[in-house]
Coordinates of C-alpha atoms and ligand atoms in Angstrom, one line a residue:
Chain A
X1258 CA 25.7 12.7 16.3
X1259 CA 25.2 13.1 13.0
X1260 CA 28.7 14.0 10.9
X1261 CA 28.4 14.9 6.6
X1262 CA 31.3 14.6 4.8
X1263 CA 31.7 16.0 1.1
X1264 CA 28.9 14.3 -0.1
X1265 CA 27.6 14.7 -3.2
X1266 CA 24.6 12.9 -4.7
X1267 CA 22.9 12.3 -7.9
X1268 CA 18.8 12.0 -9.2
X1269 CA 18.7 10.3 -12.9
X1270 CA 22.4 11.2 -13.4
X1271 CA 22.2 14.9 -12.1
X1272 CA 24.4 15.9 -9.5
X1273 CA 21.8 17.4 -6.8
X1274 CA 24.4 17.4 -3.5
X1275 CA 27.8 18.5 -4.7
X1276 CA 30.0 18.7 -1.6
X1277 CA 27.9 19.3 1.4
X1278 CA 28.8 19.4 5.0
X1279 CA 27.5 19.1 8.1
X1280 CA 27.5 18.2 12.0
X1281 CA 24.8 17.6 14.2
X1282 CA 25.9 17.3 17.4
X1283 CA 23.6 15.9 20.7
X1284 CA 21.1 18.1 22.0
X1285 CA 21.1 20.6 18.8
X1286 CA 18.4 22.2 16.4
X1287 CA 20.0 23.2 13.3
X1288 CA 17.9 25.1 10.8
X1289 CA 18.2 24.6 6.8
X1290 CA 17.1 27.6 4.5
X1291 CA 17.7 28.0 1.0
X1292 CA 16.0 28.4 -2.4
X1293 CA 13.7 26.3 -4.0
X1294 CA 15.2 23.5 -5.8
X1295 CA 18.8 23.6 -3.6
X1296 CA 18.6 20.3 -2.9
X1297 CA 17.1 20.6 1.0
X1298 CA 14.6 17.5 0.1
X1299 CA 17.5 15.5 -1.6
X1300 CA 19.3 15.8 1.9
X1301 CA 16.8 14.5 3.5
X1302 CA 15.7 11.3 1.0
X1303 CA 19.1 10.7 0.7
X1304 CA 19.5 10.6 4.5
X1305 CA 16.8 8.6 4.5
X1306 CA 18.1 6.4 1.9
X1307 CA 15.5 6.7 -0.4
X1308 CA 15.9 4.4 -3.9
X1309 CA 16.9 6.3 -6.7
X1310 CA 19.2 8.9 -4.6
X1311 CA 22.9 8.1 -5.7
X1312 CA 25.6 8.9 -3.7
X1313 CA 28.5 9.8 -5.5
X1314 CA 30.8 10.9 -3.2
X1315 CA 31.1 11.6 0.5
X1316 CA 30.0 9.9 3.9
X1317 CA 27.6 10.1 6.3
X1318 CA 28.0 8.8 9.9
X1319 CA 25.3 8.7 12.7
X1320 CA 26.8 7.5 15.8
X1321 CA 30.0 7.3 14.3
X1322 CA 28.4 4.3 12.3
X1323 CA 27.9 4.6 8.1
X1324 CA 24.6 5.6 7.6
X1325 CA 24.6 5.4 3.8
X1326 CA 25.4 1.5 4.3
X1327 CA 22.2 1.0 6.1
X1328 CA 19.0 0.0 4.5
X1329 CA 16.3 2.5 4.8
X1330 CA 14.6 0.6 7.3
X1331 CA 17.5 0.1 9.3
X1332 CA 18.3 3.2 9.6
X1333 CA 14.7 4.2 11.4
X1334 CA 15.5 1.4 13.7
X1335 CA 19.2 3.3 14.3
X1336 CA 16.9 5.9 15.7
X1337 CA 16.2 8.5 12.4
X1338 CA 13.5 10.2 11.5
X1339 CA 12.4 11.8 8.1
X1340 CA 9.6 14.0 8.2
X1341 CA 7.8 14.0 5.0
X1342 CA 7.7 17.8 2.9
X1343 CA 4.5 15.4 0.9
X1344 CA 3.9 12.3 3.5
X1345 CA 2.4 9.8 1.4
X1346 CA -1.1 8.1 1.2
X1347 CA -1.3 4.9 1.7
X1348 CA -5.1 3.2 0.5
X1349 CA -6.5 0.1 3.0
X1350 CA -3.9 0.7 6.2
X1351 CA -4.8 1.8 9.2
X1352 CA -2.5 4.9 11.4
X1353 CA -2.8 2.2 14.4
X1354 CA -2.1 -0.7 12.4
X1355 CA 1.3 0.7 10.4
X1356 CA 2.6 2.7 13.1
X1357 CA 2.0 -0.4 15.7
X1358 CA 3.8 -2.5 13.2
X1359 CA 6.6 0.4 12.5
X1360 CA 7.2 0.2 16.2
X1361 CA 7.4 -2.8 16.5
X1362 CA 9.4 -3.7 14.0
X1363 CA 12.5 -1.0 15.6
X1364 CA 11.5 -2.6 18.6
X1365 CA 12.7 -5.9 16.9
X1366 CA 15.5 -5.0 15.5
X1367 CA 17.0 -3.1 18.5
X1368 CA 16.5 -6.9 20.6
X1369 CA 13.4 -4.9 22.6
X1370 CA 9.7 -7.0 23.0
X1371 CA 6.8 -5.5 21.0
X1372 CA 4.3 -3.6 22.8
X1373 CA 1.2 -5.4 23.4
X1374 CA -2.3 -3.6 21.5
X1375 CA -3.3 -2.0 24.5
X1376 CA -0.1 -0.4 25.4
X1377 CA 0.6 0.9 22.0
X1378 CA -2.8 2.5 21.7
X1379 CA -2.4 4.2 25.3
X1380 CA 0.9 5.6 23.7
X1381 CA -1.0 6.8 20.2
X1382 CA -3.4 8.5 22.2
X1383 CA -0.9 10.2 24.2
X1384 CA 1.2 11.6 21.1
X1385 CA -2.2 12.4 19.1
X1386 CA -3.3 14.5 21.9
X1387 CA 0.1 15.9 22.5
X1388 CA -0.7 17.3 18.5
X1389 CA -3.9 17.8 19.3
X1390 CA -4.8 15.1 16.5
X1391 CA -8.6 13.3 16.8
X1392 CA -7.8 10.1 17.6
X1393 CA -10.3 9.0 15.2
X1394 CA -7.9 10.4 12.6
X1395 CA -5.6 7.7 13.5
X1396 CA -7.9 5.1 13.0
X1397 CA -8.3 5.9 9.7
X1398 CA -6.0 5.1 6.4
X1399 CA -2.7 6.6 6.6
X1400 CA -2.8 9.9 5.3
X1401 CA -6.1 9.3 3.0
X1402 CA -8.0 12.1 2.7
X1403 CA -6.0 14.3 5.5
X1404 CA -5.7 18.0 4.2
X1405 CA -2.1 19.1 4.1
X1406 CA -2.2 20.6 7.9
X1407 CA -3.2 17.2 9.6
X1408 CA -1.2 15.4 7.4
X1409 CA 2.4 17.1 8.9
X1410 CA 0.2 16.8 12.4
X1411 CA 0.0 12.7 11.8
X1412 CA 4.0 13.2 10.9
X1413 CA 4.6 14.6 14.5
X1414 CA 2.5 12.0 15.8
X1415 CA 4.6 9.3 14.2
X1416 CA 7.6 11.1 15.0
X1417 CA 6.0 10.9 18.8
X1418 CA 5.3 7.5 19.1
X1419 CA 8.4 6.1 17.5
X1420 CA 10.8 8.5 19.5
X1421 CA 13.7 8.7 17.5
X1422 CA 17.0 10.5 18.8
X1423 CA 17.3 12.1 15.2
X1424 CA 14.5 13.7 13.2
X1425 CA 14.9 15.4 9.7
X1426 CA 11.7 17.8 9.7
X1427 CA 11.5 18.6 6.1
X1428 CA 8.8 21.6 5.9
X1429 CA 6.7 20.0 8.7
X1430 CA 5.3 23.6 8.9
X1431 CA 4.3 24.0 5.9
X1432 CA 0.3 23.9 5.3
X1433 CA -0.7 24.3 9.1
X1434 CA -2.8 27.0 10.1
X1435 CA -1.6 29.6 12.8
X1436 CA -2.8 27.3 15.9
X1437 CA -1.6 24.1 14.4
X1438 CA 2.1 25.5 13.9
X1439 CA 2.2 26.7 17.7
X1440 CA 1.0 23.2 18.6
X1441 CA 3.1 21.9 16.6
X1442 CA 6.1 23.8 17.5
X1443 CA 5.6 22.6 20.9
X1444 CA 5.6 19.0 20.2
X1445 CA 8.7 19.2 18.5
X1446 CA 10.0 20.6 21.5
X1447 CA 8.7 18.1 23.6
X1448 CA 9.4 15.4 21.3
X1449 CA 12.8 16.3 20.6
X1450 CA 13.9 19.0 22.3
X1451 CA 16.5 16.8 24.8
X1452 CA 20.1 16.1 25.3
X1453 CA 20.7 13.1 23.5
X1454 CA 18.7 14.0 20.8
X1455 CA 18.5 16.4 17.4
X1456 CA 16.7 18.2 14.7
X1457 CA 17.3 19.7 11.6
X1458 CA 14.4 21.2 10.4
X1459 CA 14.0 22.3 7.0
X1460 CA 12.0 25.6 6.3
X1461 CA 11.5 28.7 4.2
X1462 CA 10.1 30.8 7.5
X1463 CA 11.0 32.4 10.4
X1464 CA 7.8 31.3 12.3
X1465 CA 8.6 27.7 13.1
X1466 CA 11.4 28.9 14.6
X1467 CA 9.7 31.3 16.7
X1468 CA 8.6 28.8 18.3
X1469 CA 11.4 26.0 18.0
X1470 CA 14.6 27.6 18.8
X1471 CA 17.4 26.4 16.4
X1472 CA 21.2 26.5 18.0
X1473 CA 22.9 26.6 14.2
X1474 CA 21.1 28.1 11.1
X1475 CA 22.6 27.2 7.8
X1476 CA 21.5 28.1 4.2
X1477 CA 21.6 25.5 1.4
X1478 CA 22.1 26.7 -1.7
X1479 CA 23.1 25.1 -5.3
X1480 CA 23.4 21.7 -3.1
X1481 CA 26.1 23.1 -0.8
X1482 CA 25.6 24.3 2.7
X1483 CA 27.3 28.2 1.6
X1484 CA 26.8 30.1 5.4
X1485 CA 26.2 28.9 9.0
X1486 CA 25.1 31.2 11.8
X1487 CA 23.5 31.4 14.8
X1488 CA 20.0 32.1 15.0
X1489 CA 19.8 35.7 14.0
X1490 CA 20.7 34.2 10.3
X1491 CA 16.9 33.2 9.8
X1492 CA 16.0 36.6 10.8
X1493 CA 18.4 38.3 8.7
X1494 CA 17.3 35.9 5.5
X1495 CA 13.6 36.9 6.5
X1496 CA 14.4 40.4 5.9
X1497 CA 17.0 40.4 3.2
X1498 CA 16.5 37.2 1.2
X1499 CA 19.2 34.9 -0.3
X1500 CA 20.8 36.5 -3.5
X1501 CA 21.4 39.3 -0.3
X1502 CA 23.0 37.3 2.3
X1503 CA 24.0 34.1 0.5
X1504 CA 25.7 35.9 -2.3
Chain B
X711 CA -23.6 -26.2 -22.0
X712 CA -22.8 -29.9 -23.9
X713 CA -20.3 -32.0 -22.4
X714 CA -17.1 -31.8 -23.9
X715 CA -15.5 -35.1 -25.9
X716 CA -11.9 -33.6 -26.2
X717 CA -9.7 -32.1 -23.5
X718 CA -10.1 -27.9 -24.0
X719 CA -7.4 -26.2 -26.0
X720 CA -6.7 -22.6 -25.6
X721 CA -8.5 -21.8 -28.9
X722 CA -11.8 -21.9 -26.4
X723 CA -12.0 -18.5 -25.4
X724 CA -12.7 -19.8 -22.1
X725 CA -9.4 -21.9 -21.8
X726 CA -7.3 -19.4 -23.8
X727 CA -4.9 -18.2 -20.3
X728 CA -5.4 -21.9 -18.6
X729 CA -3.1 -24.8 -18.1
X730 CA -4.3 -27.2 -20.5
X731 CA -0.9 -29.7 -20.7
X732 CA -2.2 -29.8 -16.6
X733 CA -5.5 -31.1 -18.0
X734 CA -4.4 -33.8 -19.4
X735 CA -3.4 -35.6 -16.0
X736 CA -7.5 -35.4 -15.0
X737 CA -9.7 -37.5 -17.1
X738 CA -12.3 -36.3 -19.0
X739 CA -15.1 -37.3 -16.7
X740 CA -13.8 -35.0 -13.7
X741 CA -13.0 -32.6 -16.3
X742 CA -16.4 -32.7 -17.2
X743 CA -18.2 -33.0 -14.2
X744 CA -20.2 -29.4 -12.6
X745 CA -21.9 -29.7 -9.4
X746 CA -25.1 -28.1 -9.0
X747 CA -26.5 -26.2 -6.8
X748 CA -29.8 -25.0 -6.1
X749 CA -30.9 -22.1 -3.9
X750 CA -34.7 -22.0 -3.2
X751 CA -36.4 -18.9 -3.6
X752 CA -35.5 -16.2 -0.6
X753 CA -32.7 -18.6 0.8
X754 CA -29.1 -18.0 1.2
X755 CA -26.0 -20.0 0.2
X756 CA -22.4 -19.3 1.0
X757 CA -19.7 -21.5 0.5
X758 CA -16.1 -20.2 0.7
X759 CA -13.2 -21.9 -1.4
X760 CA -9.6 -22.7 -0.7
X761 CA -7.4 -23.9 -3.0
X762 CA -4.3 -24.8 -1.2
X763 CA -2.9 -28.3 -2.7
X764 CA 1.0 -28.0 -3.1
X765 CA 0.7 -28.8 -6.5
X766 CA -1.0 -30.3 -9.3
X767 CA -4.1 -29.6 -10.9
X768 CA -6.9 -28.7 -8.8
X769 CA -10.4 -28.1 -11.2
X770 CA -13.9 -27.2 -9.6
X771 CA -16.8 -26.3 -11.5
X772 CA -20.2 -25.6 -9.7
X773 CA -23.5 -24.4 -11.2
X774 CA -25.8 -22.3 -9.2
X775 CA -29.1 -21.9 -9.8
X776 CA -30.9 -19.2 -7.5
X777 CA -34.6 -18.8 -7.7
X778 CA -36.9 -15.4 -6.5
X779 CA -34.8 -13.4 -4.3
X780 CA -31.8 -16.1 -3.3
X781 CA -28.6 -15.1 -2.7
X782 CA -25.4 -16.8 -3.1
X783 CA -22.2 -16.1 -1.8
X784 CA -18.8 -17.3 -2.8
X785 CA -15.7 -16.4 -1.7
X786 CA -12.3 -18.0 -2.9
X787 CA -8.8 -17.8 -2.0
X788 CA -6.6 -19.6 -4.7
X789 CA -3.2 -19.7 -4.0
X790 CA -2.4 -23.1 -4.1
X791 CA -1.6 -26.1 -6.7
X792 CA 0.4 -26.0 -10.4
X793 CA -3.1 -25.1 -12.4
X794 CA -6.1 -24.2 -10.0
X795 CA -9.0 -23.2 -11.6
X796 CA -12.8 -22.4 -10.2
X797 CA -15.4 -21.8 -12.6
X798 CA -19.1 -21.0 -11.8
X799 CA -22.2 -20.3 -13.7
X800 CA -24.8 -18.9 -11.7
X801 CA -28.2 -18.4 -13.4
X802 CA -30.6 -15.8 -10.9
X803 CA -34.2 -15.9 -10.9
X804 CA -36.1 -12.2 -10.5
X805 CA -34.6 -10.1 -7.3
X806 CA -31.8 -12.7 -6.8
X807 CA -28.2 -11.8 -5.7
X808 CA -24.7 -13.2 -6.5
X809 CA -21.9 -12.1 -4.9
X810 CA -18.2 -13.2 -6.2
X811 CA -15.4 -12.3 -4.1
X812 CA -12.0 -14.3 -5.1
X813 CA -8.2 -13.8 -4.9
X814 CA -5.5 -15.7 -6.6
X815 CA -1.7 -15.8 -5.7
X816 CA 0.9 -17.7 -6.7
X817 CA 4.6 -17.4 -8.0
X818 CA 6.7 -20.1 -10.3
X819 CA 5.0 -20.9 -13.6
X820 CA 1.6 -21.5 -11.2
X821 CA -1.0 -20.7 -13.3
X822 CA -4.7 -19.5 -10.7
X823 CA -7.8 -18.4 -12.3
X824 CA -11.8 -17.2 -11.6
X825 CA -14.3 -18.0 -14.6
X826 CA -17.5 -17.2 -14.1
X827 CA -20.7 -16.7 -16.2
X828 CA -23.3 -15.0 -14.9
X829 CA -27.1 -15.3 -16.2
X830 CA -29.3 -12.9 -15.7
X831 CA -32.3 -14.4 -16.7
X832 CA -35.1 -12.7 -14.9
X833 CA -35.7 -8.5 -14.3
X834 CA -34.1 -7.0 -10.8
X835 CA -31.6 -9.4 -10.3
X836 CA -28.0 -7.9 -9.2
X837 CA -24.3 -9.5 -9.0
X838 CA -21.4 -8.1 -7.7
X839 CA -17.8 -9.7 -8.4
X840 CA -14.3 -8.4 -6.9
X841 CA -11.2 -10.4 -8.0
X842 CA -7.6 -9.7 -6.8
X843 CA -4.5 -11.2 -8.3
X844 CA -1.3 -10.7 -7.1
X845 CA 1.9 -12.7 -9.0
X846 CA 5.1 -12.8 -8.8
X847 CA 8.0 -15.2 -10.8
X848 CA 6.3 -15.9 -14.2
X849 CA 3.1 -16.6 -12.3
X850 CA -0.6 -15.5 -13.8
X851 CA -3.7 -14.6 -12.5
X852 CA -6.8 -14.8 -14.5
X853 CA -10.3 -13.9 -14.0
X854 CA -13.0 -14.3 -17.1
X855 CA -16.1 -12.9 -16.1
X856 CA -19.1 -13.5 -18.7
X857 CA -22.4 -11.9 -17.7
X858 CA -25.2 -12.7 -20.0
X859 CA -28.6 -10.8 -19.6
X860 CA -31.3 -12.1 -21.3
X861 CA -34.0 -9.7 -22.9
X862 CA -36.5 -9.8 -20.8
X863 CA -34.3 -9.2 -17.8
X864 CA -35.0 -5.4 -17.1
X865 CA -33.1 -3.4 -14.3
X866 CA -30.6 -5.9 -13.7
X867 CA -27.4 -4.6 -12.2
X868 CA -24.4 -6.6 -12.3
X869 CA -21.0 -5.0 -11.6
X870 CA -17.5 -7.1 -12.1
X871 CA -14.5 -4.8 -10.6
X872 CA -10.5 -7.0 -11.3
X873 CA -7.1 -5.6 -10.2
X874 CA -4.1 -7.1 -10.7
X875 CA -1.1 -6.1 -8.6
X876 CA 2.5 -8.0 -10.3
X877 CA 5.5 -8.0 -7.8
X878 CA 7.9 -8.6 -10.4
X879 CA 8.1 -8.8 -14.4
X880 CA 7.5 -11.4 -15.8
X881 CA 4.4 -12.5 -13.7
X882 CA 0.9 -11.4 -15.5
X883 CA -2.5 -11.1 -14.8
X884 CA -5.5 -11.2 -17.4
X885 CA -8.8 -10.0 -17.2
X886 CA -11.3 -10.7 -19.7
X887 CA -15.0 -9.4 -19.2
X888 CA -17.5 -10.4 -21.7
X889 CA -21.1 -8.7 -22.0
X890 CA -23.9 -10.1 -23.9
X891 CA -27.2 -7.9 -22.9
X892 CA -29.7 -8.3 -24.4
X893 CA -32.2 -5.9 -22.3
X894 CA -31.8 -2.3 -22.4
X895 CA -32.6 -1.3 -18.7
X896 CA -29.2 -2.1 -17.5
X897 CA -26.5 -1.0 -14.7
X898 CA -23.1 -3.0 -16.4
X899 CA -20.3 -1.2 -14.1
X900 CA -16.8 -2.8 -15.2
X901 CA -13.3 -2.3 -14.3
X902 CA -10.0 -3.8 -14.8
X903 CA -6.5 -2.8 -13.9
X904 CA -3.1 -3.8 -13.4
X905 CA -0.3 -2.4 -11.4
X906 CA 3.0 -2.7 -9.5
X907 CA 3.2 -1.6 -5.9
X908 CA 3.6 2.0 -5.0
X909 CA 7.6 2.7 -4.6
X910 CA 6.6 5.8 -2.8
X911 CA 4.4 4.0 -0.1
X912 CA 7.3 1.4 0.1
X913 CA 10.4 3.7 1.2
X914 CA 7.8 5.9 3.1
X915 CA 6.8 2.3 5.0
X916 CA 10.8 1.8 5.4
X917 CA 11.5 5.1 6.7
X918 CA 9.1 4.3 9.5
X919 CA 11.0 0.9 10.4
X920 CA 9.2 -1.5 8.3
X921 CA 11.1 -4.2 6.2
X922 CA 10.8 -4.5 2.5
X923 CA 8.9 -7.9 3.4
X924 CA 6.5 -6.6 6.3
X925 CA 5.7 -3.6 3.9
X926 CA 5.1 -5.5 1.4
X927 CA 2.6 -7.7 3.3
X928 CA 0.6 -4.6 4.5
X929 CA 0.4 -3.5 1.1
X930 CA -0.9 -6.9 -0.1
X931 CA -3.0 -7.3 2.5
X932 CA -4.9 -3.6 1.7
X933 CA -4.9 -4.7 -2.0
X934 CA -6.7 -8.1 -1.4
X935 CA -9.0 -6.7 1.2
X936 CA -11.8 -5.3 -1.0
X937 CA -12.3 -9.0 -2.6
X938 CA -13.9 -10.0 1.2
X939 CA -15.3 -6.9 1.9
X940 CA -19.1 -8.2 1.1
X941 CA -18.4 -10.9 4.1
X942 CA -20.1 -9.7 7.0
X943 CA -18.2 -11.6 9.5
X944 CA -14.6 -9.8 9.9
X945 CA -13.4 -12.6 11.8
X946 CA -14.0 -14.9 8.0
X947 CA -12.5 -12.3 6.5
X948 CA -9.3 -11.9 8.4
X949 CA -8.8 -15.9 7.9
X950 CA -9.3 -16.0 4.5
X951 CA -6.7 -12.8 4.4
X952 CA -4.1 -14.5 6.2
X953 CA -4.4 -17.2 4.3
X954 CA -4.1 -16.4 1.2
X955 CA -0.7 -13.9 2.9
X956 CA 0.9 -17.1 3.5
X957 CA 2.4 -17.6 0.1
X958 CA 3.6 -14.5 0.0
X959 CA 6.2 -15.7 2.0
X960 CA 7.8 -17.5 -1.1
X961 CA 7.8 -14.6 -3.1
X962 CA 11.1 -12.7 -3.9
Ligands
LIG1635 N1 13.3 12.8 -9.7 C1 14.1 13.8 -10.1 N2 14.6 13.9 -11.3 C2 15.4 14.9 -11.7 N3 15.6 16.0 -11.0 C3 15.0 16.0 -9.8 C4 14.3 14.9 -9.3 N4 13.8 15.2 -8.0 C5 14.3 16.5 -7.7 N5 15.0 16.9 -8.8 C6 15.7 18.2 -8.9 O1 16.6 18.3 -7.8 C7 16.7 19.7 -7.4 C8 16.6 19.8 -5.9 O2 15.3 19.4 -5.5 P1 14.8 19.4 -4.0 O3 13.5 18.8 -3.9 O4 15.9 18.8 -3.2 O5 14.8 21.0 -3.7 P2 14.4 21.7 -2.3 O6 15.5 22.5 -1.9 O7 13.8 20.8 -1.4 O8 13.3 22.7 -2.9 P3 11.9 23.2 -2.2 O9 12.2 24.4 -1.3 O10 11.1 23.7 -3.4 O11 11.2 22.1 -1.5 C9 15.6 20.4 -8.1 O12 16.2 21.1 -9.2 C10 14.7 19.4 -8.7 O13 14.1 19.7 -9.9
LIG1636 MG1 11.9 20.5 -0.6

């Protein structure tokens, strides 16, 4: 599904990415440790195509089409998703108003009709209380005045109402309580846990994936992906740490 | 105020952002000419302004005089002609209320602005004022806001808030607030800003499926909001939004 070829990528002229690889196939959860500052977020903005991310090298296919070519837009509407480590606040729009928009918009640009008000708000309040989210929370700005736990809840509810086959999770578990990374564990599961579909989830813990089950565990370090393995890496990292088994 | 004789230069302070070559194609008589309205005591006036002429020079000037406890409310959206320009002194009475809430748009070389004066000539009056300007190409947005309170005019509050939101360089927006209080029992609040939109907000909007264009329109549409938020009828304000979104469209 997702194939990354030597690609290296660059923030203000220095080299964050140099070399990684990666594939994602169908049906997958693939975990990414590593150190602070290895370059886990850069994978994911630059997947996401954010401006300012410079590939230098490398390719990226989803679908066996070139990601990189795609506006960041277009590649939501391909059927990615990036899951904010800091989602962003955004003054004077409504949840209900950008995500019915944001759906609608894919909807577009895959040839699909929009969904009428009433249908998207059914669909809202069925991902909201899949995350167990107020639904009073989504009628409020986007992410104003959320603390850090309901703001990677809102994520997942995003991620649940625009249903994309792909989802970069980067940290989604970081800043929830005990409860709220159980539920939120589950709605990844739900959300994304299918055939044609898959993950990688960023983290620095075990606990997430107590409760989502990755297939492949890798460990990013120095902007390279330096050891893959199966799930028992994460717990093996948890107990040993990096300079350890990364060396 | 005394009639003028000569067209206004951009030595006035008054004139000094406007269009004054785009003067010159009104005569002096329009130029000169305010109309005046009156509010009797405890009533209410609201009058809502578009400016929407493809091009040319579009000039209105209104004075408002409000007696014990009026109100008048005046919302514009400008966004239309070469050289638009509203200007509006208001003079309140004890207890009375002015409320301002305008926007101006525009791309090109268009050149949209909000001058007001604002006399506060008897104790416990208030005024509240909100512009929005957002430009693009080498268009500019201007608001002057003078409020004058007289001595005598004790616990007057009178707040003037301006942002200015450029889409690309090149376009600017001015703001130029000018006190002259003369009573010392006095709320002034004043603000005035100018920014681009948030990049972060924008690729956070596109990784949810939103084009450049549709993200920029939410944005602008939030930015402008606060200008109608004193209308208490959402279905007014939701018109006057659209409306002044439809330029947008032009914008790069
Ligand atoms: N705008 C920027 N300009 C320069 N360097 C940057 C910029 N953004 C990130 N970097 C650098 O890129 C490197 C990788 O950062 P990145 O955010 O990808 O790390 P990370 O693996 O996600 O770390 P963490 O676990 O702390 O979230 C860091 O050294 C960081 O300082
Ligand atoms: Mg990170």
């Amino acid at each position: 599904m997702l194939k990354i070829e030597n690609l290296h990528a660059e923030i203000d002229g220095k080299e964050i990415l140099r070399g990684l690889n990666l594939e994602v196939n169908a049906g997958e959860i693939h975990a990414i440790m590593g150190p602070n500052g290895a370059g886990k977020s850069t994978l994911a903005y630059v997947l996401g195509g954010r401006p300012g991310y410079e590939v230098t090298q490398g390719s990226v296919t989803f679908n066996g089409e070139d990601l990189l070519a795609m506006e960041p837009h277009e590649r939501a509407a391909a059927g990615t998703f990036l899951g904010f480590q800091y989602p962003v606040e955004i003054p004077g729009v409504s949840n209900v108003q950008f995500l019915r928009e944001a759906l609608n918009s894919q909807r577009k640009s895959r040839g699909e009709e929009p969904l009428s008000g009433g249908d998207f708000l059914k669909l809202a309040r069925e991902k909201a209380a899949l995350l167990k989210l107020d639904m009073d929370m989504l009628k409020r700005n986007v992410n104003v005045g959320f603390s850090g736990g309901e703001k990677k809840r809102a994520e997942m509810v995003q991620m649940g109402i625009l249903d994309p086959k792909f989802a970069v999770l980067d940290e989604t578990d970081s800043g929830l309580d005990i409860d709220a990374l159980k539920t939120v564990g589950e709605g990844i599961n739900a959300i994304m846990r299918k055939p044609d579909k898959a993950v990688l989830l960023i983290t620095h813990y075990q606990r997430l994936l107590d409760y989502v089950k990755p297939d492949v565990v890798h460990v990013l370090a120095k902007g390279r992906i330096v050891k893959t393995g199966g799930p028992e890496l994460a717990l093996q990292l948890e107990s040993e740490g990096y300079e350890t088994v990364a060396a | 105020m005394l009639d003028a004789t000569t067209y206004p230069t951009r030595r006035e302070e008054n004139w000094r952002y406007s269009d004054v070559d785009a003067l010159k194609s009104l005569d002096l008589a329009a130029i000169n000419s305010w109309r005046e309205i009156t509010v009797p005591a405890g009533e209410t006036h609201r009058e809502i302004f578009t400016f929407d002429q493809a091009d040319g020079t579009d000039l209105r000037r209104l004075r408002v005089t409000l007696g014990k406890g009026a109100e008048c409310e005046l919302f514009a959206v400008s966004a239309g002609s070469q050289y638009a320009r509203l200007e509006v002194e208001v003079t309140l009475a004890s207890k009375a209320h002015f409320e301002f809430g305008g926007v101006t748009l525009g791309g090109d070389s268009t050149i949209r602005e909000f001058v007001t004066r604002t006399i506060h000539a008897e104790p416990d009056a208030t005024s509240n004022q909100t512009v929005r300007a957002v430009h693009w190409g080498k268009g500019t947005g201007n608001f002057l806001g003078r409020i004058d309170v007289v001595r005598d005019a004790q616990r007057t509050d009178a707040a003037q808030d301006f942002k200015g939101l450029l889409l690309e360089r090149g376009a600017s927006a001015n703001a130029v607030p000018q006190l002259e209080i003369f009573a010392d029992d006095v709320k002034c609040a004043h603000g005035a800003t100018v920014g681009q939109l948030d990049e972060q907000a924008r690729f956070y909007m596109a990784a949810r499926g939103l084009s450049p264009d549709m993200a920029r329109k939410l944005l602008v549409r939030a930015f402008l909001a606060d200008a109608f938020a004193a209308l208490d009828d959402e279905a007014e304000q939701e018109r006057l939004l659209e409306q002044a979104l439809t330029v947008l469209g032009d914008a790069v």
